[in-house]
Amino acid sequence: MTLRLLIDTSVWLDLTKDPRQLPLLDALSRMQETGDIALILPQVIIDEFARNRERVVTSSRASMLSHFKHTKGIVAQLQTEEDRDEILVRLDEIEHRVAVGDDVANEALIQIEKLFAATISIATSDRIKARAADRALAKVAPFHRSANGMGDAIIIETYIDILSERAGDDVIAFVTHNTRDFSQKGSDTRLPHPDLEALFDGTQ
């Protein structure tokens, strides 16, 4: 059995922001190498990730520098001068690394881009575009809100194609943080929107 994962752009971007997620990216890489998982990678996700790459790096760096400033303020209040100065020197060194770009966000970006490079991307066919447009006309998820959901619709239509091609006991999963467009509104956001619930049988 292979677990085939279609991971939404929102998740890839969020993984770059939190240093605690680096072990998860390591695990994904190892599992991809061993064949325990296979990524499903629509070209639209690669494009969306690339468009948001620099914004995420800048935001992550600003957040980390803010944390450093706060931490250094706390350390400065330590009573033992020797301990305080040593810690501040180390914090200054790490802060400098972050400021010049040697930071966790860059490390996560490198890992994600390696995962992308090891995966065959799925081009957006005219058939998928047409079905996504039909979703827009019918105002069904992810077009149930006023926002432009074309990218999301292309992703879910690609998922539908992959489901139709499922072989053997493979399990196919869609992973997203975008609860506004894909989840039940005002309910358990772990559950799919009613327009999409037929795509998720809970087993395969």
Short mmCIF file of C-alpha atoms in Angstrom, two decimals:
data_model
loop_
_atom_site.label_atom_id
_atom_site.label_comp_id
_atom_site.label_asym_id
_atom_site.label_seq_id
_atom_site.Cartn_x
_atom_site.Cartn_y
_atom_site.Cartn_z
CA MET A 1 0.00 0.00 0.00
CA THR A 2 1.15 3.51 -0.84
CA LEU A 3 -0.20 6.61 0.84
CA ARG A 4 -0.63 9.19 -1.90
CA LEU A 5 -0.75 12.74 -0.55
CA LEU A 6 -2.01 15.85 -2.27
CA ILE A 7 -0.75 18.58 0.05
CA ASP A 8 -2.33 21.99 -0.54
CA THR A 9 -0.21 25.11 -1.06
CA SER A 10 -1.40 26.52 2.28
CA VAL A 11 0.22 23.62 4.13
CA TRP A 12 3.54 23.85 2.27
CA LEU A 13 3.70 27.57 3.02
CA ASP A 14 2.85 27.09 6.70
CA LEU A 15 5.56 24.42 7.01
CA THR A 16 8.16 27.06 6.16
CA LYS A 17 7.11 29.28 9.07
CA ASP A 18 7.55 26.94 12.02
CA PRO A 19 10.97 25.47 12.91
CA ARG A 20 9.20 22.67 14.80
CA GLN A 21 8.04 21.29 11.43
CA LEU A 22 11.54 20.56 10.07
CA PRO A 23 11.49 16.97 11.45
CA LEU A 24 8.18 16.44 9.63
CA LEU A 25 9.76 17.53 6.35
CA ASP A 26 12.66 15.17 7.04
CA ALA A 27 10.18 12.33 7.60
CA LEU A 28 8.33 13.17 4.38
CA SER A 29 11.61 13.04 2.46
CA ARG A 30 12.58 9.66 3.92
CA MET A 31 9.13 8.18 3.31
CA GLN A 32 9.14 9.46 -0.25
CA GLU A 33 12.54 7.81 -0.82
CA THR A 34 11.32 4.48 0.57
CA GLY A 35 8.07 4.60 -1.42
CA ASP A 36 5.83 4.62 1.67
CA ILE A 37 4.29 7.84 0.41
CA ALA A 38 3.96 9.41 -3.01
CA LEU A 39 3.23 13.08 -3.45
CA ILE A 40 0.54 14.27 -5.83
CA LEU A 41 1.77 17.60 -7.13
CA PRO A 42 -0.43 19.69 -9.43
CA GLN A 43 1.55 22.34 -11.31
CA VAL A 44 -0.74 25.00 -9.82
CA ILE A 45 0.68 24.23 -6.35
CA ILE A 46 4.24 24.67 -7.60
CA ASP A 47 3.26 28.00 -9.17
CA GLU A 48 1.40 29.23 -6.07
CA PHE A 49 4.28 28.24 -3.82
CA ALA A 50 6.79 30.07 -6.02
CA ARG A 51 4.60 33.22 -6.06
CA ASN A 52 4.45 33.31 -2.27
CA ARG A 53 8.01 32.17 -1.57
CA GLU A 54 9.64 35.52 -0.86
CA ARG A 55 6.66 36.84 1.10
CA VAL A 56 6.81 33.85 3.42
CA VAL A 57 10.57 34.15 3.92
CA THR A 58 10.27 37.86 4.73
CA SER A 59 7.37 37.28 7.13
CA SER A 60 9.11 34.39 8.86
CA ARG A 61 12.34 36.34 9.26
CA ALA A 62 10.51 39.37 10.71
CA SER A 63 8.68 37.13 13.18
CA MET A 64 11.90 35.43 14.30
CA LEU A 65 13.70 38.76 14.73
CA SER A 66 10.81 40.02 16.85
CA HIS A 67 11.13 36.94 19.07
CA PHE A 68 14.87 37.55 19.41
CA LYS A 69 14.27 41.15 20.49
CA HIS A 70 11.79 40.00 23.13
CA THR A 71 14.10 37.22 24.36
CA LYS A 72 17.09 39.55 24.62
CA GLY A 73 14.99 41.94 26.69
CA ILE A 74 14.24 39.16 29.15
CA VAL A 75 17.88 38.01 29.27
CA ALA A 76 19.04 41.57 29.92
CA GLN A 77 17.16 41.46 33.23
CA LEU A 78 19.18 38.49 34.52
CA GLN A 79 21.05 39.28 37.72
CA THR A 80 24.24 37.36 36.96
CA GLU A 81 26.22 39.59 34.63
CA GLU A 82 28.52 36.81 33.42
CA ASP A 83 25.66 34.54 32.40
CA ARG A 84 23.73 37.43 30.90
CA ASP A 85 26.58 38.63 28.67
CA GLU A 86 27.40 35.14 27.41
CA ILE A 87 23.78 34.45 26.48
CA LEU A 88 23.39 37.83 24.77
CA VAL A 89 26.51 37.20 22.68
CA ARG A 90 25.10 33.87 21.49
CA LEU A 91 21.71 35.44 20.76
CA ASP A 92 23.40 38.22 18.77
CA GLU A 93 25.20 35.61 16.66
CA ILE A 94 22.01 33.70 15.89
CA GLU A 95 20.07 36.92 15.25
CA HIS A 96 22.71 37.95 12.72
CA ARG A 97 22.37 34.61 10.92
CA VAL A 98 18.62 35.12 10.69
CA ALA A 99 18.99 38.71 9.48
CA VAL A 100 21.33 37.71 6.63
CA GLY A 101 19.12 34.85 5.53
CA ASP A 102 20.67 31.81 7.21
CA ASP A 103 17.45 30.79 8.90
CA VAL A 104 14.90 28.05 9.39
CA ALA A 105 12.56 29.36 6.67
CA ASN A 106 15.30 28.98 4.08
CA GLU A 107 16.09 25.47 5.32
CA ALA A 108 12.44 24.48 5.07
CA LEU A 109 12.16 26.01 1.58
CA ILE A 110 15.16 23.99 0.42
CA GLN A 111 13.63 20.76 1.77
CA ILE A 112 10.25 21.46 0.18
CA GLU A 113 11.78 22.32 -3.17
CA LYS A 114 13.76 19.05 -3.05
CA LEU A 115 10.50 17.18 -2.45
CA PHE A 116 8.95 19.00 -5.42
CA ALA A 117 11.96 18.19 -7.62
CA ALA A 118 11.63 14.49 -6.78
CA THR A 119 7.95 14.47 -7.79
CA ILE A 120 6.46 14.45 -11.28
CA SER A 121 4.15 17.45 -11.50
CA ILE A 122 0.66 17.21 -12.98
CA ALA A 123 -0.09 19.77 -15.68
CA THR A 124 -3.44 21.56 -15.63
CA SER A 125 -5.32 20.07 -18.55
CA ASP A 126 -8.05 21.87 -20.50
CA ARG A 127 -10.48 19.29 -19.14
CA ILE A 128 -9.60 20.19 -15.54
CA LYS A 129 -9.88 23.90 -16.32
CA ALA A 130 -13.32 23.36 -17.82
CA ARG A 131 -14.54 21.40 -14.79
CA ALA A 132 -13.14 24.07 -12.47
CA ALA A 133 -15.03 26.70 -14.48
CA ASP A 134 -18.21 24.61 -14.16
CA ARG A 135 -17.74 24.71 -10.38
CA ALA A 136 -17.55 28.50 -10.56
CA LEU A 137 -20.74 28.74 -12.61
CA ALA A 138 -22.58 26.41 -10.23
CA LYS A 139 -21.16 28.25 -7.18
CA VAL A 140 -20.19 25.01 -5.47
CA ALA A 141 -17.14 24.58 -3.23
CA PRO A 142 -14.60 26.07 -3.41
CA PHE A 143 -16.70 28.78 -5.13
CA HIS A 144 -19.33 28.95 -2.36
CA ARG A 145 -17.66 32.13 -1.10
CA SER A 146 -17.14 35.38 -2.98
CA ALA A 147 -13.36 34.83 -3.27
CA ASN A 148 -11.79 33.60 -6.50
CA GLY A 149 -11.38 29.86 -5.97
CA MET A 150 -10.02 28.87 -9.39
CA GLY A 151 -6.69 27.62 -8.03
CA ASP A 152 -8.47 25.63 -5.33
CA ALA A 153 -10.93 24.24 -7.87
CA ILE A 154 -8.08 23.08 -10.11
CA ILE A 155 -6.48 21.34 -7.13
CA ILE A 156 -9.68 19.53 -6.14
CA GLU A 157 -10.42 18.55 -9.75
CA THR A 158 -6.90 17.10 -10.01
CA TYR A 159 -7.65 15.15 -6.83
CA ILE A 160 -10.81 13.79 -8.43
CA ASP A 161 -8.81 12.55 -11.42
CA ILE A 162 -6.31 10.83 -9.11
CA LEU A 163 -9.17 9.15 -7.23
CA SER A 164 -10.52 7.76 -10.49
CA GLU A 165 -7.11 6.23 -11.23
CA ARG A 166 -6.57 4.70 -7.79
CA ALA A 167 -5.01 1.25 -7.96
CA GLY A 168 -5.13 -1.66 -5.50
CA ASP A 169 -5.14 -0.73 -1.83
CA ASP A 170 -3.56 2.70 -2.24
CA VAL A 171 -4.89 5.37 0.10
CA ILE A 172 -5.29 8.88 -1.27
CA ALA A 173 -5.44 11.90 1.03
CA PHE A 174 -5.94 15.61 0.60
CA VAL A 175 -4.20 17.75 3.23
CA THR A 176 -5.13 21.42 3.61
CA HIS A 177 -5.23 24.24 6.13
CA ASN A 178 -7.76 26.09 3.98
CA THR A 179 -10.85 25.36 6.03
CA ARG A 180 -12.77 28.33 4.59
CA ASP A 181 -12.92 26.81 1.10
CA PHE A 182 -12.81 23.06 1.75
CA SER A 183 -14.44 22.43 5.16
CA GLN A 184 -17.91 22.51 6.61
CA LYS A 185 -18.88 26.06 7.52
CA GLY A 186 -19.53 26.74 11.19
CA SER A 187 -19.07 23.08 12.07
CA ASP A 188 -16.25 20.57 12.50
CA THR A 189 -13.58 21.90 10.14
CA ARG A 190 -12.04 18.43 9.93
CA LEU A 191 -15.04 17.44 7.83
CA PRO A 192 -15.27 18.35 4.13
CA HIS A 193 -17.71 20.86 2.75
CA PRO A 194 -20.99 19.15 1.74
CA ASP A 195 -20.18 19.82 -1.94
CA LEU A 196 -16.99 17.75 -1.52
CA GLU A 197 -17.88 15.08 1.02
CA ALA A 198 -18.52 12.41 -1.62
CA LEU A 199 -14.79 12.51 -2.43
CA PHE A 200 -13.78 11.26 1.02
CA ASP A 201 -14.94 7.79 2.04
CA GLY A 202 -12.87 7.66 5.22
CA THR A 203 -10.99 4.52 4.21
CA GLN A 204 -9.34 4.92 0.81
#
